[in-house]
Every structure is written in structure tokens, then in C-alpha cells.
mmCIF file of C-alpha atoms and ligand atoms in Angstrom:
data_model
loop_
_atom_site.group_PDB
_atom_site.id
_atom_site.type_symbol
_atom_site.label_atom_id
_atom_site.label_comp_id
_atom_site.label_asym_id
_atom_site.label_seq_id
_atom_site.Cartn_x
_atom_site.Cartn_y
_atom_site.Cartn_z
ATOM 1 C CA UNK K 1 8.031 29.994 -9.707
ATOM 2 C CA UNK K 2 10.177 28.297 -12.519
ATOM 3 C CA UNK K 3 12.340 26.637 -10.339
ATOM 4 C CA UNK K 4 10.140 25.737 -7.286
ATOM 5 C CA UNK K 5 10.645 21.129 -7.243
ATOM 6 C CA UNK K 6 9.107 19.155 -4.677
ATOM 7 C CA UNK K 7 10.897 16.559 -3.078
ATOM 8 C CA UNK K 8 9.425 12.713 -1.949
ATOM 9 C CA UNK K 9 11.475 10.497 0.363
ATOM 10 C CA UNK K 10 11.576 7.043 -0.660
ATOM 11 C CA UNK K 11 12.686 3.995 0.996
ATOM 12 C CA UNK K 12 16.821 3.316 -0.867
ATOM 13 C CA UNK K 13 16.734 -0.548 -0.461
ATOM 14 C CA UNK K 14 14.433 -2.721 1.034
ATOM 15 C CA UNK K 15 10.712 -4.146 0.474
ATOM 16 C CA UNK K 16 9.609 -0.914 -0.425
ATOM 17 C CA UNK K 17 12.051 0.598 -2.846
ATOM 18 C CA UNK K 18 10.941 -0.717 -6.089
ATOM 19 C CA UNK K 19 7.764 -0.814 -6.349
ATOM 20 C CA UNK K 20 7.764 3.049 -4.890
ATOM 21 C CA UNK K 21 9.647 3.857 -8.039
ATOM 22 C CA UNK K 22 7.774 2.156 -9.899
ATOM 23 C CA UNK K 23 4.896 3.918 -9.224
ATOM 24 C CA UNK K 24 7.294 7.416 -10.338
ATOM 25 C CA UNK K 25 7.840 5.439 -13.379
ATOM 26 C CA UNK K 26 4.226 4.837 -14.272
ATOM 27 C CA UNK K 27 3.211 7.887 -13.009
ATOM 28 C CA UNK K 28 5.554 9.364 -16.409
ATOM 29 C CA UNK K 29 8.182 10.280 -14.371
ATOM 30 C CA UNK K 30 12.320 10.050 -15.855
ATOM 31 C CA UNK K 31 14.923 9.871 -12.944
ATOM 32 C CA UNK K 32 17.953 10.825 -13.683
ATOM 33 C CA UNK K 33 20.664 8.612 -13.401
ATOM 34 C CA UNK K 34 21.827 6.403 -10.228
ATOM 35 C CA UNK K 35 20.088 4.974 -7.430
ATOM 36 C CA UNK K 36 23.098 5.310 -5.346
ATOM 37 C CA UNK K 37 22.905 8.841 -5.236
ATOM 38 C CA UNK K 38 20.797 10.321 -2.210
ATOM 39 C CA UNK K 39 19.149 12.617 -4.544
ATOM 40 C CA UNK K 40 17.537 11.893 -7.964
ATOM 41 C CA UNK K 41 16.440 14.359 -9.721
ATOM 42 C CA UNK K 42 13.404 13.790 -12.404
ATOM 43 C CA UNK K 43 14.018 15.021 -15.964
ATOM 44 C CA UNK K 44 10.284 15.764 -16.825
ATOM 45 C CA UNK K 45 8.790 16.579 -13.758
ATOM 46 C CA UNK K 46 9.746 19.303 -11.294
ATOM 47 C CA UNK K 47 10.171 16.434 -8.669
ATOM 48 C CA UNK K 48 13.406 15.282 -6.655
ATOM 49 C CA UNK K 49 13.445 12.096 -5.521
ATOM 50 C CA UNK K 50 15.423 11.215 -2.050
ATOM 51 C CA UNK K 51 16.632 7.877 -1.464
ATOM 52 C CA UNK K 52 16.716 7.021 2.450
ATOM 53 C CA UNK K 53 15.936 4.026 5.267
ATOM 54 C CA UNK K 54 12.105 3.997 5.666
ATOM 55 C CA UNK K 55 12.900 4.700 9.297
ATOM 56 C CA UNK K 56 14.060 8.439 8.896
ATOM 57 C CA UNK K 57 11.022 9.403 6.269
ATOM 58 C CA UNK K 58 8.431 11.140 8.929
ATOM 59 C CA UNK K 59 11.307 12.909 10.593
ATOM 60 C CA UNK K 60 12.525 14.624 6.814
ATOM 61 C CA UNK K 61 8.904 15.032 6.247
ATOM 62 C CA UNK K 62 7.719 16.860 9.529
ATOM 63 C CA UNK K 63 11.306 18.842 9.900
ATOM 64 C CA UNK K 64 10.648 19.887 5.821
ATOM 65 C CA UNK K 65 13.932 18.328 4.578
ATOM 66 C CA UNK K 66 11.096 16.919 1.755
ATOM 67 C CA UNK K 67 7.425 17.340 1.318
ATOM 68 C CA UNK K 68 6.323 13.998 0.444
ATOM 69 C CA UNK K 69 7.085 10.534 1.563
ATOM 70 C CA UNK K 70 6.244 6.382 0.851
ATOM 71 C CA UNK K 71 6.386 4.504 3.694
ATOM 72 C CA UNK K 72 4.439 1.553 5.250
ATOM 73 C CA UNK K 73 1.344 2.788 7.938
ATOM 74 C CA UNK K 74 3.458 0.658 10.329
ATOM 75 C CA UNK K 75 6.337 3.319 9.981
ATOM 76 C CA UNK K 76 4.341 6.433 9.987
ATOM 77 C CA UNK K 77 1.644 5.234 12.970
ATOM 78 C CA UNK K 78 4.760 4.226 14.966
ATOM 79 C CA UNK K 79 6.165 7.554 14.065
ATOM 80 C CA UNK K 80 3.131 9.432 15.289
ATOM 81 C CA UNK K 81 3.107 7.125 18.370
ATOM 82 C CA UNK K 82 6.362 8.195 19.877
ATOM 83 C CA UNK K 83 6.477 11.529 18.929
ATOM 84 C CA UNK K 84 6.970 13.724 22.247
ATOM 85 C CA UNK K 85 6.722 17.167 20.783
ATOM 86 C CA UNK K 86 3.381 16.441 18.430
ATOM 87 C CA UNK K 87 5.360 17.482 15.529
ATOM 88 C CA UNK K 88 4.163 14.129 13.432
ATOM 89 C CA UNK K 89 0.452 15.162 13.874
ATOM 90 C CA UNK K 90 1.218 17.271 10.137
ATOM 91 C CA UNK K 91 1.913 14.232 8.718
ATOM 92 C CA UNK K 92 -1.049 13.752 6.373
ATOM 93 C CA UNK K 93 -1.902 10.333 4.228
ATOM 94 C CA UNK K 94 -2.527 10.972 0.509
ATOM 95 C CA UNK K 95 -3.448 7.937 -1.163
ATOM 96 C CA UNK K 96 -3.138 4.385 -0.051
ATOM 97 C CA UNK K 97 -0.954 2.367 -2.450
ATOM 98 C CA UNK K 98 -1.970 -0.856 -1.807
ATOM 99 C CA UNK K 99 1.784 -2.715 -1.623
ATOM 100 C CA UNK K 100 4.269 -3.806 0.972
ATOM 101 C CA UNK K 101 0.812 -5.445 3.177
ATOM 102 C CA UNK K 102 1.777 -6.937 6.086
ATOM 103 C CA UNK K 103 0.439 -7.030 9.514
ATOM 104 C CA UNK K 104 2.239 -6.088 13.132
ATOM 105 C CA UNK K 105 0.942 -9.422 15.412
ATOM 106 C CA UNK K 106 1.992 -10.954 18.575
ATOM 107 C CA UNK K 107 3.630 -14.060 18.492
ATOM 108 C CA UNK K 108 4.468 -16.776 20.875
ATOM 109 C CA UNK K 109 6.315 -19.840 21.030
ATOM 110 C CA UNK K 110 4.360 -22.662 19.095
ATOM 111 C CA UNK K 111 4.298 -24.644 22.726
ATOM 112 C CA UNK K 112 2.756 -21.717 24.666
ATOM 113 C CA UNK K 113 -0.714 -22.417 25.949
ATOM 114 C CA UNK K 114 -2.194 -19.344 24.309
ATOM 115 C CA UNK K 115 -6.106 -18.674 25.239
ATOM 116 C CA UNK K 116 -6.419 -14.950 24.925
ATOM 117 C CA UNK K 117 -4.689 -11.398 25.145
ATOM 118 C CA UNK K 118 -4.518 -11.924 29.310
ATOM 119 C CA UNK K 119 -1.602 -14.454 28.545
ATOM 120 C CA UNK K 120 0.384 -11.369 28.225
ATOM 121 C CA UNK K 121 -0.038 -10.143 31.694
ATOM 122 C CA UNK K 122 3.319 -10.141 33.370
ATOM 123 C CA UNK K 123 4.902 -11.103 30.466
ATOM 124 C CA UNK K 124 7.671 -9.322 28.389
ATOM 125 C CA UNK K 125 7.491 -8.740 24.641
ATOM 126 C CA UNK K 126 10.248 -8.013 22.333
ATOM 127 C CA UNK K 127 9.620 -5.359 19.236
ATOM 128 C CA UNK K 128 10.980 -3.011 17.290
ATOM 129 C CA UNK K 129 7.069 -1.159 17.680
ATOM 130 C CA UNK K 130 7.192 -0.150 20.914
ATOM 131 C CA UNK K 131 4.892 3.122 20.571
ATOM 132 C CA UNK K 132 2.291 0.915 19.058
ATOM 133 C CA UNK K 133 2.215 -2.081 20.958
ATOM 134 C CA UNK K 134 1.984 0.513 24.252
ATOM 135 C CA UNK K 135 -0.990 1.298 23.130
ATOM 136 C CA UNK K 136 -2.348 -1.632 22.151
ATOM 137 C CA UNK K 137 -1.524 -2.906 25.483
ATOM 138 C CA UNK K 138 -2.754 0.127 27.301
ATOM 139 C CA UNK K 139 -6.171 -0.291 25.075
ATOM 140 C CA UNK K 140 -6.345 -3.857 26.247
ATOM 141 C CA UNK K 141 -5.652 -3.226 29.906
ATOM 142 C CA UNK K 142 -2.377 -5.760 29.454
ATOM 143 C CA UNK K 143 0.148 -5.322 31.530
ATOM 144 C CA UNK K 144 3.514 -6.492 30.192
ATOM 145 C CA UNK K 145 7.059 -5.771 29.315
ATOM 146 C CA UNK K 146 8.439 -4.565 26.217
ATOM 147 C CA UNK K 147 11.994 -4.744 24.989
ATOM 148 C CA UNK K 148 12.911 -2.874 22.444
ATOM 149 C CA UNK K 149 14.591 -4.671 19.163
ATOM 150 C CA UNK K 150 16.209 -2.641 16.228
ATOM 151 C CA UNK K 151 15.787 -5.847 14.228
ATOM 152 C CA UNK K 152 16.015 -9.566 14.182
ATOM 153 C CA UNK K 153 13.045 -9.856 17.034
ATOM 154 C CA UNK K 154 11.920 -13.382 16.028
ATOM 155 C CA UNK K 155 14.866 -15.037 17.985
ATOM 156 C CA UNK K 156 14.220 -12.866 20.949
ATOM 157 C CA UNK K 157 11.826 -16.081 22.604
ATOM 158 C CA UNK K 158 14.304 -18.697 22.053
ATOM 159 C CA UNK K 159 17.176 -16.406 23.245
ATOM 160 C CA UNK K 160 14.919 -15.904 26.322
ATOM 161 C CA UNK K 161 15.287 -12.220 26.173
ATOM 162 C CA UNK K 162 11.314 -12.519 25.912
ATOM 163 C CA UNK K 163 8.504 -14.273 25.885
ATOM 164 C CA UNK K 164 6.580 -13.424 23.153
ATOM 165 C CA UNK K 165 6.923 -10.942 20.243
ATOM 166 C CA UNK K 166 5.254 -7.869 18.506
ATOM 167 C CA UNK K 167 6.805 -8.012 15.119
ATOM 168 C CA UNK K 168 5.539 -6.945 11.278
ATOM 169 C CA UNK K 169 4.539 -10.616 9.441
ATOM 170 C CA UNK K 170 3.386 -11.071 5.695
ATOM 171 C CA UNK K 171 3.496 -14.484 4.388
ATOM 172 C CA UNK K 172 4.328 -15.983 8.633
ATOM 173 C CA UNK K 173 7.040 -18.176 7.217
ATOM 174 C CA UNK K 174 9.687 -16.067 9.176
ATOM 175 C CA UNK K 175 7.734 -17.215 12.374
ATOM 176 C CA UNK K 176 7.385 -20.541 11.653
ATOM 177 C CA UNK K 177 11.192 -20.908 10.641
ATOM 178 C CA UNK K 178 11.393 -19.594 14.578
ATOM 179 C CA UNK K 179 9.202 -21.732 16.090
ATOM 180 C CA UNK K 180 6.486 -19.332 16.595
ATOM 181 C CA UNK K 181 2.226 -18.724 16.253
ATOM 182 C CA UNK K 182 0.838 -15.716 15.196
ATOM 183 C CA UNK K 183 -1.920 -14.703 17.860
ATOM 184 C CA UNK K 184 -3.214 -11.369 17.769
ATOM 185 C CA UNK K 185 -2.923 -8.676 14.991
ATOM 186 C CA UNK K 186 -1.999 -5.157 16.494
ATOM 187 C CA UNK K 187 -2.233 -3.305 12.772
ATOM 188 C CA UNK K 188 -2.863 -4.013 9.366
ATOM 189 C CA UNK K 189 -0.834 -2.062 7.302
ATOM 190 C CA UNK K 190 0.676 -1.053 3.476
ATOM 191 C CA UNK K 191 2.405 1.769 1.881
ATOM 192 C CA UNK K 192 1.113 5.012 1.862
ATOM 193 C CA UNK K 193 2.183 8.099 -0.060
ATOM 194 C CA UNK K 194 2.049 11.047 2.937
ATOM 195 C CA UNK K 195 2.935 15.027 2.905
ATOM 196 C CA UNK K 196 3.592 17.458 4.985
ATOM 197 C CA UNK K 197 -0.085 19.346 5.443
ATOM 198 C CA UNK K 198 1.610 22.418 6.067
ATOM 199 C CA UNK K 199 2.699 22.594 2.487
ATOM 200 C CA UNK K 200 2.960 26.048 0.603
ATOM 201 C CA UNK K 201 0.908 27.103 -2.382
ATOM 202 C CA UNK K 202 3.288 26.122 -4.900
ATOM 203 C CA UNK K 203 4.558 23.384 -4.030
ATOM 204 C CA UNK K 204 1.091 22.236 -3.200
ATOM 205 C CA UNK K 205 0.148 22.359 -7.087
ATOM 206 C CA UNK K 206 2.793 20.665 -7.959
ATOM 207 C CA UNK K 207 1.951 18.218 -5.292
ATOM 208 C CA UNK K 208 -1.765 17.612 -6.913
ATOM 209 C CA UNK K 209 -0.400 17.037 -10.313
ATOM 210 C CA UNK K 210 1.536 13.753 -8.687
ATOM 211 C CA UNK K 211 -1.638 12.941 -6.702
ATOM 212 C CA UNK K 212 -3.351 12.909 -10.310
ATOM 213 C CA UNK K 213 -1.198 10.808 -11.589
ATOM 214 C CA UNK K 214 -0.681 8.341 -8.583
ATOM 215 C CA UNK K 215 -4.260 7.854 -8.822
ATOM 216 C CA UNK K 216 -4.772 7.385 -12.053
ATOM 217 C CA UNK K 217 -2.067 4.821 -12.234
ATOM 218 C CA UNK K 218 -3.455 2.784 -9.216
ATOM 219 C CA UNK K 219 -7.681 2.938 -10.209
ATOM 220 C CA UNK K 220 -5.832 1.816 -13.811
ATOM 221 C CA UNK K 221 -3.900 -0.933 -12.215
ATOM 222 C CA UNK K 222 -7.201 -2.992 -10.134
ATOM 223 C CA UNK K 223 -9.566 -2.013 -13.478
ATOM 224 C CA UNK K 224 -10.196 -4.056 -16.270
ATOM 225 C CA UNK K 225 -11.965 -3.621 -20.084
ATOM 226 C CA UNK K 226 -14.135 -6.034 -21.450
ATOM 227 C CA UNK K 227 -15.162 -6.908 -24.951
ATOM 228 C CA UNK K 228 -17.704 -9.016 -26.058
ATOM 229 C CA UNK K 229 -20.238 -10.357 -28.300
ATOM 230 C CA UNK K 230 -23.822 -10.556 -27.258
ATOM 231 C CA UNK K 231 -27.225 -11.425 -28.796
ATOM 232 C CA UNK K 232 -29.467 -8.134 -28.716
ATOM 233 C CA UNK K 233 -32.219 -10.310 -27.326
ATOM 234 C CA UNK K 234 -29.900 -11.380 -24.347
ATOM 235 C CA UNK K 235 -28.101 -8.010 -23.662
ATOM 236 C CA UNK K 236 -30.695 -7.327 -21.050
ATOM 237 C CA UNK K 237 -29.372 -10.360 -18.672
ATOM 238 C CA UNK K 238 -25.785 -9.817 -19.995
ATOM 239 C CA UNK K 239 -25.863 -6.525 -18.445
ATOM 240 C CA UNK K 240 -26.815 -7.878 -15.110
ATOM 241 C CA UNK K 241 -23.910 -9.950 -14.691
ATOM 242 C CA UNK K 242 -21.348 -7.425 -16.659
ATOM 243 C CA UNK K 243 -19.175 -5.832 -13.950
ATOM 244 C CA UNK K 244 -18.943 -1.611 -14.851
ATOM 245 C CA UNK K 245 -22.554 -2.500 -16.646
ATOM 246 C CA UNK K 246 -23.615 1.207 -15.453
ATOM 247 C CA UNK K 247 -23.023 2.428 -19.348
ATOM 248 C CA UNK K 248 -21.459 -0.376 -21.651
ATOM 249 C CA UNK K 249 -20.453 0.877 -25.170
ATOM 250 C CA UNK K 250 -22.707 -0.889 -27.866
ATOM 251 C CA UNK K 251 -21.682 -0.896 -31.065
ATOM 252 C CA UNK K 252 -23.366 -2.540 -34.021
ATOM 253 C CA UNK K 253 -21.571 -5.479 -36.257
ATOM 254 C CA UNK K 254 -21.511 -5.162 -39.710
ATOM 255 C CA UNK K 255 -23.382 -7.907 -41.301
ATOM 256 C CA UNK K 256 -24.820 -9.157 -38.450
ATOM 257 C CA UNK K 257 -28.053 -7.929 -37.287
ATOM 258 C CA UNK K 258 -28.601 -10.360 -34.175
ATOM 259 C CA UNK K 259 -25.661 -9.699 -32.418
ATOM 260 C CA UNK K 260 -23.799 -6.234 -31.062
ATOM 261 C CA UNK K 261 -20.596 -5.714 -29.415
ATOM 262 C CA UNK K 262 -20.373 -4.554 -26.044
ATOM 263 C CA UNK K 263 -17.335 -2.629 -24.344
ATOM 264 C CA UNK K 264 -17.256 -2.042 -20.731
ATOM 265 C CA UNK K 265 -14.802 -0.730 -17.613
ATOM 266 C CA UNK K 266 -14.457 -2.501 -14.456
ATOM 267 C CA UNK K 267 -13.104 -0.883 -11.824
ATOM 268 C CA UNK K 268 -12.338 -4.285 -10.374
ATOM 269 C CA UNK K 269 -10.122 -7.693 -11.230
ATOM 270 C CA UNK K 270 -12.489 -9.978 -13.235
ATOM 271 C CA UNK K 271 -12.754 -13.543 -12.427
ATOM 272 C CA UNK K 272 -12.948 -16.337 -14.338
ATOM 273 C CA UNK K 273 -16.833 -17.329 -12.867
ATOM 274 C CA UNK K 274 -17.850 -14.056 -14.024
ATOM 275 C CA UNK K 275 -16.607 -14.651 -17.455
ATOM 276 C CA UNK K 276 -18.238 -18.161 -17.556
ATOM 277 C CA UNK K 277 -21.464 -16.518 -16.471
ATOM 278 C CA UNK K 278 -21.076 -14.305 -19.333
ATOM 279 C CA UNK K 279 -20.586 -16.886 -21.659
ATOM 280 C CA UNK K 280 -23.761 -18.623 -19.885
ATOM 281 C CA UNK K 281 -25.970 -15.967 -20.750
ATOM 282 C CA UNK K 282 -24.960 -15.731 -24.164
ATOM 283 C CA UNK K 283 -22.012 -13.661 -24.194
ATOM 284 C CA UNK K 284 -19.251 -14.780 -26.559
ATOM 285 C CA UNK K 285 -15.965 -13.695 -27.819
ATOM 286 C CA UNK K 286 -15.329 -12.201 -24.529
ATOM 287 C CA UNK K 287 -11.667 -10.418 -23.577
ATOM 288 C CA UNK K 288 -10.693 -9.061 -20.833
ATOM 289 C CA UNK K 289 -7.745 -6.099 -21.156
ATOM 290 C CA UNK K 290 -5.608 -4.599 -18.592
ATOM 291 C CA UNK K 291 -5.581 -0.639 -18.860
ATOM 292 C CA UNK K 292 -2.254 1.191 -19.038
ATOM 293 C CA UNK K 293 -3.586 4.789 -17.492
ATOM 294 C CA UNK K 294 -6.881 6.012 -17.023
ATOM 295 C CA UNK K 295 -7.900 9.907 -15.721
ATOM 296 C CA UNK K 296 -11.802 10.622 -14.850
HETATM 297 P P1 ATP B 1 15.449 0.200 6.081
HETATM 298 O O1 ATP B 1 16.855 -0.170 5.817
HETATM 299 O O2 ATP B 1 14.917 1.157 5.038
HETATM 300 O O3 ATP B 1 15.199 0.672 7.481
HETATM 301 P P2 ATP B 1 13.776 -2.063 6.866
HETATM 302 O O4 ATP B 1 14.575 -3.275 7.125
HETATM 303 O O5 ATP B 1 13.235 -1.275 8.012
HETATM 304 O O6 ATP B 1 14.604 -1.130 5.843
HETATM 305 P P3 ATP B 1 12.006 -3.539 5.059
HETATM 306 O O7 ATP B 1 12.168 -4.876 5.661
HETATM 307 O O8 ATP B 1 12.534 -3.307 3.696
HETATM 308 O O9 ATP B 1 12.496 -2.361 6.015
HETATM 309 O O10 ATP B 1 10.442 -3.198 5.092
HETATM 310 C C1 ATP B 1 9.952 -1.969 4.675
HETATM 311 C C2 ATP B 1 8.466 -1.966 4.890
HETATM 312 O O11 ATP B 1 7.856 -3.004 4.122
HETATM 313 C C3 ATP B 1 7.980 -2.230 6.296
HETATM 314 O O12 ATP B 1 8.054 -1.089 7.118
HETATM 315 C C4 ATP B 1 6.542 -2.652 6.044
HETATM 316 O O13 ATP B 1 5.721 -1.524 5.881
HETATM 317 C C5 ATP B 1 6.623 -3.383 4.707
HETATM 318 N N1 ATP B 1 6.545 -4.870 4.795
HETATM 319 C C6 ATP B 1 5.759 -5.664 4.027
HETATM 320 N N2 ATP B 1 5.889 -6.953 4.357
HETATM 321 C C7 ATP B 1 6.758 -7.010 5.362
HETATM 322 C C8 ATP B 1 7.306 -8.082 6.130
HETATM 323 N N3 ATP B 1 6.967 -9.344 5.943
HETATM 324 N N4 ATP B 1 8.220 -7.786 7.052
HETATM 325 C C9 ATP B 1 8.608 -6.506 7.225
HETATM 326 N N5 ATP B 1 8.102 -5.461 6.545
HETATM 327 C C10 ATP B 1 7.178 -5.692 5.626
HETATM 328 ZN ZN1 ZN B 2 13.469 0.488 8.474
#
């Protein structure tokens, strides 16, 4: 159908919003117009974009006000956690996208004598995670307290309202600012890109085509191509250390009958040892490029 769009939820301001249309953007995608409007609608892609809090995204997903969503594993795991009716358990993840990292921990206050998880027994805990941290603490055989924060839960132990915390931590400077130690990690999470599974045919296709693209934009992103200059008789022991050595591109210099030119992918960051190895083993003139887009 001409007219059938699909429609992703993404977070409208916050730690996730740019880089989730940034990923549209590589992906090829043209928005139309303002980011202040709830809806954006691509130009070149039959794709509508919804700008939202992260908060809402399973709920438009699972009750088909959208298809598709970005949101941290946090979000979506908590989402699943509470849900009464199992109407989260169609929420499917796509593709991992590798931003917004962060962890959900337990903290306490820097003077608590912390040995292990049983210091929580009897204890209350302040988080905005409550359906996670249950079952962490149900898991664990803990048996504490939670209050439930909508949001500034670090000043919950110094306001006494608890005595430790369950709250999402990246760099832990926000905890230290507090007064508080990280202890235990609950969840290790980043964004993901998730869909309704019960999604029909046409959409679906449309749907793929993204997926394509997403994924070709992030195996891009982490790969790398290398050029260099190597001996013939040390190509042998070049390739061993050449990252993507499965099937290097040789190509012959003109002139120069000792030497060929090697071209290679990696499908991984390369590091400045490896390059000195290189160079170690003979290699010489060696670059390393970024790749803008690359489809298998
Ligand atoms: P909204 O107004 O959309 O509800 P929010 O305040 O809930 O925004 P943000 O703080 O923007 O959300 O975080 C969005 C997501 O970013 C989190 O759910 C999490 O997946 C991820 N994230 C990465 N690092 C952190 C961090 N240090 N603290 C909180 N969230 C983080
Ligand atoms: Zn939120």
C-alpha cells in the first residue's frame, strides 16, 4: 500500500534524543521540519517519527500508537517488570545500539559499613526502578523496603527518606557529588531499537528496510579500513597481525616489484599497538580510515 508509514517513538529531550536521530540521519533519513512538533514526518522514507518522554515509549508501542521505539534496556526491562496484564511481553528488541550505557546499582552512603548484599536486609531503598530492583531483591533473598522516586533519588539517604539507593549511574560523579558508593550493579544497560512483534506484513517490510540500514550504519561505525605497504616476502607475518586479514586486497605497485599494497576491513577499532606491530613486521605507509556505510 502507497501510503502505509511506520511510526518509531523517540525519546523528545534528554540523553537519548540526539544520538537516536542521529542514527535516522545516518540511516538516510530527511525529517521534516521541527523538533517541537510531536510528529515528524520523514521526506524520503515512509517513516514518522514521534517525539515523546522515554517513559511512555513501551506503552505507545504495546497499545500500537507506533510500531517501533529507542529506549534504554533500563526503560523497557522495567516496563516488562511491572506490567500486570502481560501486554509488554510483544515488546521485541531489534538491534542493540550501543549508546546511552549506564548501569542501575545500589548505592549507599560513603560511611556505611558495606560487606555484602545482606546489608540490605531490613533496610529501605529509594528508586525510581522498583519492578527491577523487586526482583533483584526477590532473586537475592533480600528483604528490604523500596520507596518509590519519580526522580532526584540520590538525595533520598541524606534526606533520610532511605537508606540506600537503586538508581541508573554512568560516569558515578552524580553519587559522589551525594556522598555515596556504588555497591552492587542490578543491570547493565544501553539503547535499544524495539517493535511491536505483532507487526503486520507491510509495515513489517518497511520495518526491515530500517533494520538494514540501522545495521549497516552501526557494523560501519566500530569498523575500520586499512592501507598499507608491505614487502611480498613479509606479507605472510603481516597477515597474522592484520585485523580483517581473512581476505586482504593485494594490489601490485607500479615500479616496484618488492613491495604490494594491501587493503583490509576491520570490523573492530584499531589500536595504536596493532599499528606499531604492523610497522614491526614490515608494514609501512599504513592508514587507517573510518567507513561512512557499509551493507554485506
Ligand atoms: P524523559 O523526560 O524522557 O523521561 P529522563 O529524565 O527519564 O527523560 P534521561 O535522563 O534523558 O531520561 O535518560 C534517558 C536514558 O538514558 C535512561 O533511561 C538511560 O537508558 C540512559 N542513560 C545513560 N546514562 C545515564 C545516566 N547517567 N543517568 C540516567 N540515564 C542514563
Ligand atoms: Zn524518563
Amino acid at each position: 500500500m502507497e501510503n502505509t508509514r511506520l511510526k518509531i517513538a523517540v525519546q523528545k529531550s534528554g540523553r537519548l534524543s540526539e544520538r537516536s536521530l542521529d542514527l535516522l540521519s545516518k540511516c538516510g533519513i530527511t525529517l521534516e521540519k521541527s523538533k517541537d512538533q510531536l510528529l515528524c514526518r520523514a521526506q524520503n522514507f515512509p517513516l514518522d517519527v514521534l517525539l515523546v518522554r522515554d517513559d511512555d515509549i513501551p506503552a505507545f508501542i504495546a497499545t500500537d500508537v507506533c510500531q517501533l521505539g529507542i529506549v534504554g534496556e533500563n526503560v523497557l526491562f522495567e516496563a516488562q517488570e511491572c506490567s500486570e496484564n502481560g501486554s509488554f511481553s510483544k515488546l521485541e528488541t531489534l538491534i542493540k545500539l550501543g549508546f546511552g550505557r549506564c548501569r542501575l546499582s545500589l548505592a549507599v552512603p560513603n560511611e556505611a559499613d558495606y560487606n555484602d548484599l545482606n546489608f540490605f536486609n531490613g533496610k529501605t531503598i529509594a528508586t525510581s526502578y522498583k519492578g527491577l530492583l523487586a526482583q533483584y531483591l526477590q532473586n537475592q533473598n533480600i528483604d528490604a523496603k523500596i520507596v518509590t522516586m519519580r526522580g532526584a533519588v540520590e538525595i533520598a539517604p541524606k534526606t533520610h527518606l532511605a537508606d540506600a539507593i537503586c538508581d541508573l549511574v554512568s560516569t558515578g560523579s552524580t553519587l559522589t557529588s551525594n556522598g555515596l558508593k556504588e555497591v552492587e550493579t542490578i543491570l547493565n544497560s544501553q539503547a535499544v531499537l524495539i517493535k511491536n512483534s505483532d507487526m503486520p506484513d507491510d509495515l513489517n517490510d518497511i520495518c526491515t528496510r530500517l533494520v538494514t540500514r540501522m545495521s549497516a550504519v552501526l557494523k560501519a561505525r566500530s569498523s575500520r579500513y586499512i592501507v598499507l605497504h608491505a614487502p611480498i616476502n613479509a606479507l605472510d607475518e603481516i597477515k597474522t597481525v592484520l585485523p580483517g586479514s581473512e581476505a586482504p586486497t593485494i594490489i601490485p605497485l607500479k615500479g616496484c616489484d618488492k613491495q604490494v599494497a594491501v587493503h583490509a576491513v576491520s570490523e573492530e577499532e584499531v589500536f595504536w599497538n596493532t599499528m606499531e606491530d604492523l610497522k614491526a613486521k614490515g608494514a609501512s605507509s599504513i592508514l587507517v580510515l573510518p567507513i561512512e556505510k557499509m551493507m554485506d
